[in-house]
Amino acid sequence: MEEFGVYAVFGVNGPPQRLLSSDGSRRVSVAVPPSVRQVVLFSSGPWGDRICVDAELNDADRIPVTIGKLTPFNRCLSWEQWEEETWTDGVTLSVALEGGLLSKSEPELILAAKEYTPKDTAAPLAARELNGKRKRERSAEGDASKVAKAGEEENVCPNSAEEKAASVRKVGGPSGSRQKLFAHGAESSKAKAAVSEAGETRGTVGKTPPQSAARTKSRQSRTPTQTAAPPVRPSGRWGQTLCPIDAQTAILIGGQGAKMQFCKDPMWKLCTEDMSWVAAETLAEGPTPEARIGHTAVYDPDSKRIFVFGGSKNKKWFNDVHILNTQSWRWSTVEAQGKVPPLAYHSCSLFLGELFVLGGVFPRPNPEPDGCSDSLYIFDPHLSIWYQPIVTGDKPSPRSGHSACVIQERYIYVFGGWDTPVCYNDMYMLDLGLMEFSVVKTSGKAPSPRSWHGSAALSDTKFLIHGGYNGNNALSDTFVFDIESSSWTELTLPRLSAPRAGHSIIAMETPGRHHPPEDDSPGSVRRTLLVFGGGDNEGNFYSDLTAVPVEELLSAL
């Protein structure tokens, strides 16, 4: 039987080189040759008791450029230099094996990559040109006047913390590599206060500690004898999805955290009986979705399946559909007919077993994706086909980062969103029976313009809007809309006082034990609003989980 091994290919013409074997070291680092612009990492042979292989591309200062993970169900990773703008000369590939019964537990092994130089190929981009580009970008980001003009570019969110502009790393969001979101930097006193307040409030299950350079280096220099305890909750992140599947369970998928790195722990299971987390990436079989942000995940209670659609990763944009069967715990990929563009930061609503995808950012003709959509696409899982319905009325203008709430299993209420340089606070309603859009005229104090906010239906007549990003700052306010009176009401929620955007909000049935004792009875179920994650655009990414009884929210109106 073939033995287990982990191999790397450096460059398009390089030969596979074995990094890990069944009787070798658990940790290996290898310097990427300066001329190499592509790296492929893959495993071969039976995994046995092995759990995963953590992989990092680190820069010369040992700071991660990009992160990935091999598992028994995801056995190949690839990186390209033009997808990672911080990839310059001096990059090191580090891999570490978790699990299994290896015969050696020695310190990290340092290897040398065999460089292959093909004939008649174009010269690689010079290191000084890359470094110069990086310095020019950071210099531009540090210029307050240029930051102020960032909002004039399509789908660009300027960084509001000028003192942290030098630490901004670019991320592929609604404008590809041009968007500056939640810049990582030293903590400000304001950010510290927000995080501290979030951690002290009732119903909060944790917060994300500051990710300092010293902490990163300490983690990377740990020897095999200093094994870290497995994480007990997801890392801080934004742009993820949280999808309830029953009264006891919700599934967290994807996200991006500190240093604009995609999360190494992309999938978690939330157990609502005690509000605990279980790492779930290795629980499901089949091809797991590639790391991403700005995607959607919707659960169909009839088929017991989660549908994951779209999203982006650096300069990659997705229009794929992944399905997680929650009965068999197996992933599958749909080979759909019909056409749907790659989309991110769209909305996706379930109605009569079909997915209604509205708006979002889509890639215009290469090289830069920078446009917003105003189209409605429907995916029929039974026929595995995409189609565009005929809709009438006044439809929303192109936008991304908006919210969509299904009310009374008949109406979709669309609020807010972003299409640079405009941030919206208008509202539209789609009548799913008539397939007709209409503008919703509201009364009361409406939420200010925003995108990347959270939204959830509280009842058959009310839904909630919380937080978001207004083009300058993350927000912390909360509003409830009543469709019967078409009125807004602002709520004051001390438990949700930390500014955040790109977070997840769901309202789901949960066991009665999480509610006031007088409301509890054996086997009782209550609705609870759950808020997870997000970022404050000051360099902080949250991992806290806040629970608020829906009855408490409705009684405060």
PDB file of N, CA and C in Angstrom, residues 65-139:
ATOM      1  N   VAL A  65       1.560  35.212   4.786  1.00  0.00           N
ATOM      2  CA  VAL A  65       1.056  35.852   3.578  1.00  0.00           C
ATOM      3  C   VAL A  65      -0.290  35.238   3.209  1.00  0.00           C
ATOM      4  N   THR A  66      -0.375  33.933   3.281  1.00  0.00           N
ATOM      5  CA  THR A  66      -1.623  33.224   3.039  1.00  0.00           C
ATOM      6  C   THR A  66      -1.590  31.902   3.792  1.00  0.00           C
ATOM      7  N   ILE A  67      -2.753  31.378   4.086  1.00  0.00           N
ATOM      8  CA  ILE A  67      -2.884  30.202   4.940  1.00  0.00           C
ATOM      9  C   ILE A  67      -3.835  29.213   4.282  1.00  0.00           C
ATOM     10  N   GLY A  68      -3.578  27.933   4.465  1.00  0.00           N
ATOM     11  CA  GLY A  68      -4.470  26.906   3.951  1.00  0.00           C
ATOM     12  C   GLY A  68      -4.377  25.649   4.796  1.00  0.00           C
ATOM     13  N   LYS A  69      -5.156  24.646   4.437  1.00  0.00           N
ATOM     14  CA  LYS A  69      -5.186  23.414   5.218  1.00  0.00           C
ATOM     15  C   LYS A  69      -5.529  22.249   4.299  1.00  0.00           C
ATOM     16  N   LEU A  70      -4.726  21.173   4.400  1.00  0.00           N
ATOM     17  CA  LEU A  70      -5.059  19.911   3.752  1.00  0.00           C
ATOM     18  C   LEU A  70      -5.808  19.036   4.740  1.00  0.00           C
ATOM     19  N   THR A  71      -6.833  18.357   4.264  1.00  0.00           N
ATOM     20  CA  THR A  71      -7.577  17.407   5.082  1.00  0.00           C
ATOM     21  C   THR A  71      -7.801  16.140   4.254  1.00  0.00           C
ATOM     22  N   PRO A  72      -8.299  15.071   4.869  1.00  0.00           N
ATOM     23  CA  PRO A  72      -8.603  13.878   4.074  1.00  0.00           C
ATOM     24  C   PRO A  72      -9.613  14.121   2.967  1.00  0.00           C
ATOM     25  N   PHE A  73     -10.350  15.256   3.047  1.00  0.00           N
ATOM     26  CA  PHE A  73     -11.373  15.542   2.054  1.00  0.00           C
ATOM     27  C   PHE A  73     -11.002  16.742   1.185  1.00  0.00           C
ATOM     28  N   ASN A  74      -9.879  17.369   1.446  1.00  0.00           N
ATOM     29  CA  ASN A  74      -9.405  18.498   0.645  1.00  0.00           C
ATOM     30  C   ASN A  74      -7.895  18.347   0.541  1.00  0.00           C
ATOM     31  N   ARG A  75      -7.431  17.584  -0.445  1.00  0.00           N
ATOM     32  CA  ARG A  75      -6.055  17.109  -0.477  1.00  0.00           C
ATOM     33  C   ARG A  75      -5.123  17.924  -1.352  1.00  0.00           C
ATOM     34  N   CYS A  76      -5.540  19.095  -1.784  1.00  0.00           N
ATOM     35  CA  CYS A  76      -4.667  19.894  -2.649  1.00  0.00           C
ATOM     36  C   CYS A  76      -4.908  21.374  -2.408  1.00  0.00           C
ATOM     37  N   LEU A  77      -3.825  22.163  -2.365  1.00  0.00           N
ATOM     38  CA  LEU A  77      -3.875  23.617  -2.250  1.00  0.00           C
ATOM     39  C   LEU A  77      -2.958  24.210  -3.317  1.00  0.00           C
ATOM     40  N   SER A  78      -3.317  25.388  -3.793  1.00  0.00           N
ATOM     41  CA  SER A  78      -2.444  26.077  -4.742  1.00  0.00           C
ATOM     42  C   SER A  78      -2.463  27.565  -4.464  1.00  0.00           C
ATOM     43  N   TRP A  79      -1.331  28.199  -4.669  1.00  0.00           N
ATOM     44  CA  TRP A  79      -1.196  29.642  -4.496  1.00  0.00           C
ATOM     45  C   TRP A  79      -0.491  30.223  -5.718  1.00  0.00           C
ATOM     46  N   GLU A  80      -0.853  31.444  -6.062  1.00  0.00           N
ATOM     47  CA  GLU A  80      -0.201  32.141  -7.154  1.00  0.00           C
ATOM     48  C   GLU A  80       0.188  33.537  -6.689  1.00  0.00           C
ATOM     49  N   GLN A  81       1.362  33.982  -7.122  1.00  0.00           N
ATOM     50  CA  GLN A  81       1.915  35.220  -6.599  1.00  0.00           C
ATOM     51  C   GLN A  81       1.032  36.424  -6.901  1.00  0.00           C
ATOM     52  N   TRP A  82       0.384  36.445  -8.054  1.00  0.00           N
ATOM     53  CA  TRP A  82      -0.423  37.606  -8.395  1.00  0.00           C
ATOM     54  C   TRP A  82      -1.752  37.631  -7.657  1.00  0.00           C
ATOM     55  N   GLU A  83      -2.091  36.564  -6.938  1.00  0.00           N
ATOM     56  CA  GLU A  83      -3.272  36.594  -6.084  1.00  0.00           C
ATOM     57  C   GLU A  83      -2.936  37.098  -4.687  1.00  0.00           C
ATOM     58  N   GLU A  84      -1.669  37.082  -4.321  1.00  0.00           N
ATOM     59  CA  GLU A  84      -1.246  37.493  -2.989  1.00  0.00           C
ATOM     60  C   GLU A  84      -0.255  38.646  -3.158  1.00  0.00           C
ATOM     61  N   GLU A  85      -0.751  39.883  -3.047  1.00  0.00           N
ATOM     62  CA  GLU A  85       0.090  41.030  -3.364  1.00  0.00           C
ATOM     63  C   GLU A  85       1.222  41.238  -2.362  1.00  0.00           C
ATOM     64  N   THR A  86       1.134  40.568  -1.224  1.00  0.00           N
ATOM     65  CA  THR A  86       2.213  40.686  -0.238  1.00  0.00           C
ATOM     66  C   THR A  86       3.275  39.625  -0.444  1.00  0.00           C
ATOM     67  N   TRP A  87       3.127  38.801  -1.454  1.00  0.00           N
ATOM     68  CA  TRP A  87       4.102  37.751  -1.766  1.00  0.00           C
ATOM     69  C   TRP A  87       5.280  38.398  -2.484  1.00  0.00           C
ATOM     70  N   THR A  88       6.413  38.446  -1.830  1.00  0.00           N
ATOM     71  CA  THR A  88       7.639  38.969  -2.421  1.00  0.00           C
ATOM     72  C   THR A  88       8.744  37.933  -2.226  1.00  0.00           C
ATOM     73  N   ASP A  89       9.963  38.274  -2.641  1.00  0.00           N
ATOM     74  CA  ASP A  89      11.077  37.359  -2.412  1.00  0.00           C
ATOM     75  C   ASP A  89      11.260  37.132  -0.916  1.00  0.00           C
ATOM     76  N   GLY A  90      11.728  35.959  -0.557  1.00  0.00           N
ATOM     77  CA  GLY A  90      11.919  35.626   0.851  1.00  0.00           C
ATOM     78  C   GLY A  90      10.751  34.880   1.454  1.00  0.00           C
ATOM     79  N   VAL A  91       9.828  34.378   0.618  1.00  0.00           N
ATOM     80  CA  VAL A  91       8.674  33.635   1.117  1.00  0.00           C
ATOM     81  C   VAL A  91       9.090  32.216   1.512  1.00  0.00           C
ATOM     82  N   THR A  92       8.535  31.746   2.623  1.00  0.00           N
ATOM     83  CA  THR A  92       8.804  30.398   3.123  1.00  0.00           C
ATOM     84  C   THR A  92       7.497  29.628   3.239  1.00  0.00           C
ATOM     85  N   LEU A  93       7.508  28.389   2.769  1.00  0.00           N
ATOM     86  CA  LEU A  93       6.363  27.495   2.936  1.00  0.00           C
ATOM     87  C   LEU A  93       6.590  26.641   4.175  1.00  0.00           C
ATOM     88  N   SER A  94       5.653  26.720   5.142  1.00  0.00           N
ATOM     89  CA  SER A  94       5.728  25.930   6.373  1.00  0.00           C
ATOM     90  C   SER A  94       4.521  25.022   6.455  1.00  0.00           C
ATOM     91  N   VAL A  95       4.758  23.744   6.725  1.00  0.00           N
ATOM     92  CA  VAL A  95       3.664  22.781   6.864  1.00  0.00           C
ATOM     93  C   VAL A  95       3.819  22.049   8.185  1.00  0.00           C
ATOM     94  N   ALA A  96       2.687  21.740   8.814  1.00  0.00           N
ATOM     95  CA  ALA A  96       2.694  21.036  10.099  1.00  0.00           C
ATOM     96  C   ALA A  96       1.563  20.017  10.108  1.00  0.00           C
ATOM     97  N   LEU A  97       1.879  18.802  10.501  1.00  0.00           N
ATOM     98  CA  LEU A  97       0.913  17.710  10.518  1.00  0.00           C
ATOM     99  C   LEU A  97       0.280  17.589  11.896  1.00  0.00           C
ATOM    100  N   GLU A  98      -1.045  17.432  11.922  1.00  0.00           N
ATOM    101  CA  GLU A  98      -1.773  17.197  13.169  1.00  0.00           C
ATOM    102  C   GLU A  98      -2.377  15.805  13.131  1.00  0.00           C
ATOM    103  N   GLY A  99      -2.224  15.077  14.230  1.00  0.00           N
ATOM    104  CA  GLY A  99      -2.788  13.737  14.332  1.00  0.00           C
ATOM    105  C   GLY A  99      -1.863  12.678  13.758  1.00  0.00           C
ATOM    106  N   GLY A 100      -2.259  11.429  13.865  1.00  0.00           N
ATOM    107  CA  GLY A 100      -1.462  10.330  13.345  1.00  0.00           C
ATOM    108  C   GLY A 100      -0.449   9.823  14.351  1.00  0.00           C
ATOM    109  N   LEU A 101       0.166   8.718  14.028  1.00  0.00           N
ATOM    110  CA  LEU A 101       1.141   8.088  14.916  1.00  0.00           C
ATOM    111  C   LEU A 101       2.498   8.053  14.227  1.00  0.00           C
ATOM    112  N   LEU A 102       3.143   9.218  14.140  1.00  0.00           N
ATOM    113  CA  LEU A 102       4.452   9.264  13.520  1.00  0.00           C
ATOM    114  C   LEU A 102       5.518   8.833  14.514  1.00  0.00           C
ATOM    115  N   SER A 103       6.618   8.325  13.980  1.00  0.00           N
ATOM    116  CA  SER A 103       7.659   7.778  14.855  1.00  0.00           C
ATOM    117  C   SER A 103       8.585   8.847  15.393  1.00  0.00           C
ATOM    118  N   LYS A 104       8.516  10.053  14.834  1.00  0.00           N
ATOM    119  CA  LYS A 104       9.419  11.116  15.265  1.00  0.00           C
ATOM    120  C   LYS A 104       8.624  12.350  15.648  1.00  0.00           C
ATOM    121  N   SER A 105       9.112  13.067  16.653  1.00  0.00           N
ATOM    122  CA  SER A 105       8.509  14.346  17.035  1.00  0.00           C
ATOM    123  C   SER A 105       9.627  15.356  17.224  1.00  0.00           C
ATOM    124  N   GLU A 106      10.397  15.551  16.184  1.00  0.00           N
ATOM    125  CA  GLU A 106      11.569  16.408  16.239  1.00  0.00           C
ATOM    126  C   GLU A 106      11.194  17.854  15.939  1.00  0.00           C
ATOM    127  N   PRO A 107      12.086  18.822  16.212  1.00  0.00           N
ATOM    128  CA  PRO A 107      11.796  20.210  15.870  1.00  0.00           C
ATOM    129  C   PRO A 107      11.615  20.380  14.373  1.00  0.00           C
ATOM    130  N   GLU A 108      11.203  21.586  14.007  1.00  0.00           N
ATOM    131  CA  GLU A 108      10.920  21.888  12.612  1.00  0.00           C
ATOM    132  C   GLU A 108      12.131  21.601  11.725  1.00  0.00           C
ATOM    133  N   LEU A 109      11.869  20.906  10.620  1.00  0.00           N
ATOM    134  CA  LEU A 109      12.917  20.545   9.685  1.00  0.00           C
ATOM    135  C   LEU A 109      12.993  21.600   8.587  1.00  0.00           C
ATOM    136  N   ILE A 110      14.192  22.066   8.282  1.00  0.00           N
ATOM    137  CA  ILE A 110      14.409  23.070   7.248  1.00  0.00           C
ATOM    138  C   ILE A 110      14.920  22.378   5.993  1.00  0.00           C
ATOM    139  N   LEU A 111      14.177  22.540   4.902  1.00  0.00           N
ATOM    140  CA  LEU A 111      14.556  21.932   3.643  1.00  0.00           C
ATOM    141  C   LEU A 111      14.893  23.001   2.619  1.00  0.00           C
ATOM    142  N   ALA A 112      15.539  22.575   1.553  1.00  0.00           N
ATOM    143  CA  ALA A 112      15.842  23.459   0.431  1.00  0.00           C
ATOM    144  C   ALA A 112      15.070  22.981  -0.780  1.00  0.00           C
ATOM    145  N   ALA A 113      14.348  23.886  -1.428  1.00  0.00           N
ATOM    146  CA  ALA A 113      13.578  23.520  -2.607  1.00  0.00           C
ATOM    147  C   ALA A 113      14.494  23.411  -3.814  1.00  0.00           C
ATOM    148  N   LYS A 114      14.211  22.438  -4.658  1.00  0.00           N
ATOM    149  CA  LYS A 114      14.947  22.283  -5.901  1.00  0.00           C
ATOM    150  C   LYS A 114      14.298  23.170  -6.954  1.00  0.00           C
ATOM    151  N   GLU A 115      15.058  24.151  -7.400  1.00  0.00           N
ATOM    152  CA  GLU A 115      14.513  25.105  -8.348  1.00  0.00           C
ATOM    153  C   GLU A 115      14.693  24.592  -9.767  1.00  0.00           C
ATOM    154  N   TYR A 116      13.633  24.678 -10.557  1.00  0.00           N
ATOM    155  CA  TYR A 116      13.681  24.235 -11.949  1.00  0.00           C
ATOM    156  C   TYR A 116      13.543  25.465 -12.838  1.00  0.00           C
ATOM    157  N   THR A 117      14.466  25.673 -13.736  1.00  0.00           N
ATOM    158  CA  THR A 117      14.452  26.825 -14.615  1.00  0.00           C
ATOM    159  C   THR A 117      14.166  26.365 -16.031  1.00  0.00           C
ATOM    160  N   PRO A 118      12.952  26.546 -16.521  1.00  0.00           N
ATOM    161  CA  PRO A 118      12.645  26.135 -17.887  1.00  0.00           C
ATOM    162  C   PRO A 118      13.285  27.066 -18.902  1.00  0.00           C
ATOM    163  N   LYS A 119      13.454  26.563 -20.090  1.00  0.00           N
ATOM    164  CA  LYS A 119      14.048  27.361 -21.150  1.00  0.00           C
ATOM    165  C   LYS A 119      12.979  28.211 -21.826  1.00  0.00           C
ATOM    166  N   ASP A 120      13.468  29.357 -22.387  1.00  0.00           N
ATOM    167  CA  ASP A 120      12.622  30.228 -23.194  1.00  0.00           C
ATOM    168  C   ASP A 120      11.376  30.672 -22.442  1.00  0.00           C
ATOM    169  N   THR A 121      11.546  31.076 -21.221  1.00  0.00           N
ATOM    170  CA  THR A 121      10.420  31.597 -20.460  1.00  0.00           C
ATOM    171  C   THR A 121      10.666  33.052 -20.140  1.00  0.00           C
ATOM    172  N   ALA A 122       9.589  33.775 -19.915  1.00  0.00           N
ATOM    173  CA  ALA A 122       9.722  35.196 -19.599  1.00  0.00           C
ATOM    174  C   ALA A 122      10.343  35.365 -18.229  1.00  0.00           C
ATOM    175  N   ALA A 123      11.117  36.415 -18.085  1.00  0.00           N
ATOM    176  CA  ALA A 123      11.781  36.667 -16.809  1.00  0.00           C
ATOM    177  C   ALA A 123      10.742  36.996 -15.756  1.00  0.00           C
ATOM    178  N   PRO A 124      10.923  36.494 -14.519  1.00  0.00           N
ATOM    179  CA  PRO A 124       9.958  36.790 -13.471  1.00  0.00           C
ATOM    180  C   PRO A 124      10.034  38.246 -13.059  1.00  0.00           C
ATOM    181  N   LEU A 125       8.967  38.709 -12.447  1.00  0.00           N
ATOM    182  CA  LEU A 125       8.911  40.074 -11.970  1.00  0.00           C
ATOM    183  C   LEU A 125       9.996  40.315 -10.932  1.00  0.00           C
ATOM    184  N   ALA A 126      10.737  41.372 -11.102  1.00  0.00           N
ATOM    185  CA  ALA A 126      11.872  41.645 -10.223  1.00  0.00           C
ATOM    186  C   ALA A 126      11.401  41.901  -8.806  1.00  0.00           C
ATOM    187  N   ALA A 127      12.222  41.440  -7.844  1.00  0.00           N
ATOM    188  CA  ALA A 127      11.851  41.600  -6.437  1.00  0.00           C
ATOM    189  C   ALA A 127      11.760  43.069  -6.070  1.00  0.00           C
ATOM    190  N   ARG A 128      12.697  43.869  -6.604  1.00  0.00           N
ATOM    191  CA  ARG A 128      12.677  45.292  -6.223  1.00  0.00           C
ATOM    192  C   ARG A 128      11.427  45.986  -6.770  1.00  0.00           C
ATOM    193  N   GLU A 129      10.906  45.484  -7.920  1.00  0.00           N
ATOM    194  CA  GLU A 129       9.680  46.065  -8.459  1.00  0.00           C
ATOM    195  C   GLU A 129       8.497  45.750  -7.567  1.00  0.00           C
ATOM    196  N   LEU A 130       8.453  44.476  -7.074  1.00  0.00           N
ATOM    197  CA  LEU A 130       7.380  44.100  -6.163  1.00  0.00           C
ATOM    198  C   LEU A 130       7.452  44.881  -4.867  1.00  0.00           C
ATOM    199  N   ASN A 131       8.668  44.969  -4.310  1.00  0.00           N
ATOM    200  CA  ASN A 131       8.832  45.710  -3.061  1.00  0.00           C
ATOM    201  C   ASN A 131       8.483  47.175  -3.257  1.00  0.00           C
ATOM    202  N   GLY A 132       8.876  47.712  -4.397  1.00  0.00           N
ATOM    203  CA  GLY A 132       8.561  49.117  -4.651  1.00  0.00           C
ATOM    204  C   GLY A 132       7.072  49.341  -4.750  1.00  0.00           C
ATOM    205  N   LYS A 133       6.385  48.382  -5.417  1.00  0.00           N
ATOM    206  CA  LYS A 133       4.936  48.486  -5.525  1.00  0.00           C
ATOM    207  C   LYS A 133       4.278  48.454  -4.157  1.00  0.00           C
ATOM    208  N   ARG A 134       4.779  47.550  -3.288  1.00  0.00           N
ATOM    209  CA  ARG A 134       4.195  47.437  -1.954  1.00  0.00           C
ATOM    210  C   ARG A 134       4.407  48.712  -1.161  1.00  0.00           C
ATOM    211  N   LYS A 135       5.628  49.319  -1.277  1.00  0.00           N
ATOM    212  CA  LYS A 135       5.899  50.544  -0.542  1.00  0.00           C
ATOM    213  C   LYS A 135       5.048  51.690  -1.056  1.00  0.00           C
ATOM    214  N   ARG A 136       4.874  51.750  -2.386  1.00  0.00           N
ATOM    215  CA  ARG A 136       4.077  52.830  -2.945  1.00  0.00           C
ATOM    216  C   ARG A 136       2.625  52.703  -2.487  1.00  0.00           C
ATOM    217  N   GLU A 137       2.126  51.438  -2.433  1.00  0.00           N
ATOM    218  CA  GLU A 137       0.753  51.240  -1.989  1.00  0.00           C
ATOM    219  C   GLU A 137       0.566  51.681  -0.554  1.00  0.00           C
ATOM    220  N   ARG A 138       1.516  51.288   0.312  1.00  0.00           N
ATOM    221  CA  ARG A 138       1.385  51.654   1.730  1.00  0.00           C
ATOM    222  C   ARG A 138       1.523  53.154   1.917  1.00  0.00           C
ATOM    223  N   SER A 139       2.399  53.771   1.117  1.00  0.00           N
ATOM    224  CA  SER A 139       2.560  55.217   1.220  1.00  0.00           C
ATOM    225  C   SER A 139       1.275  55.912   0.832  1.00  0.00           C
TER     226      SER A 139
END
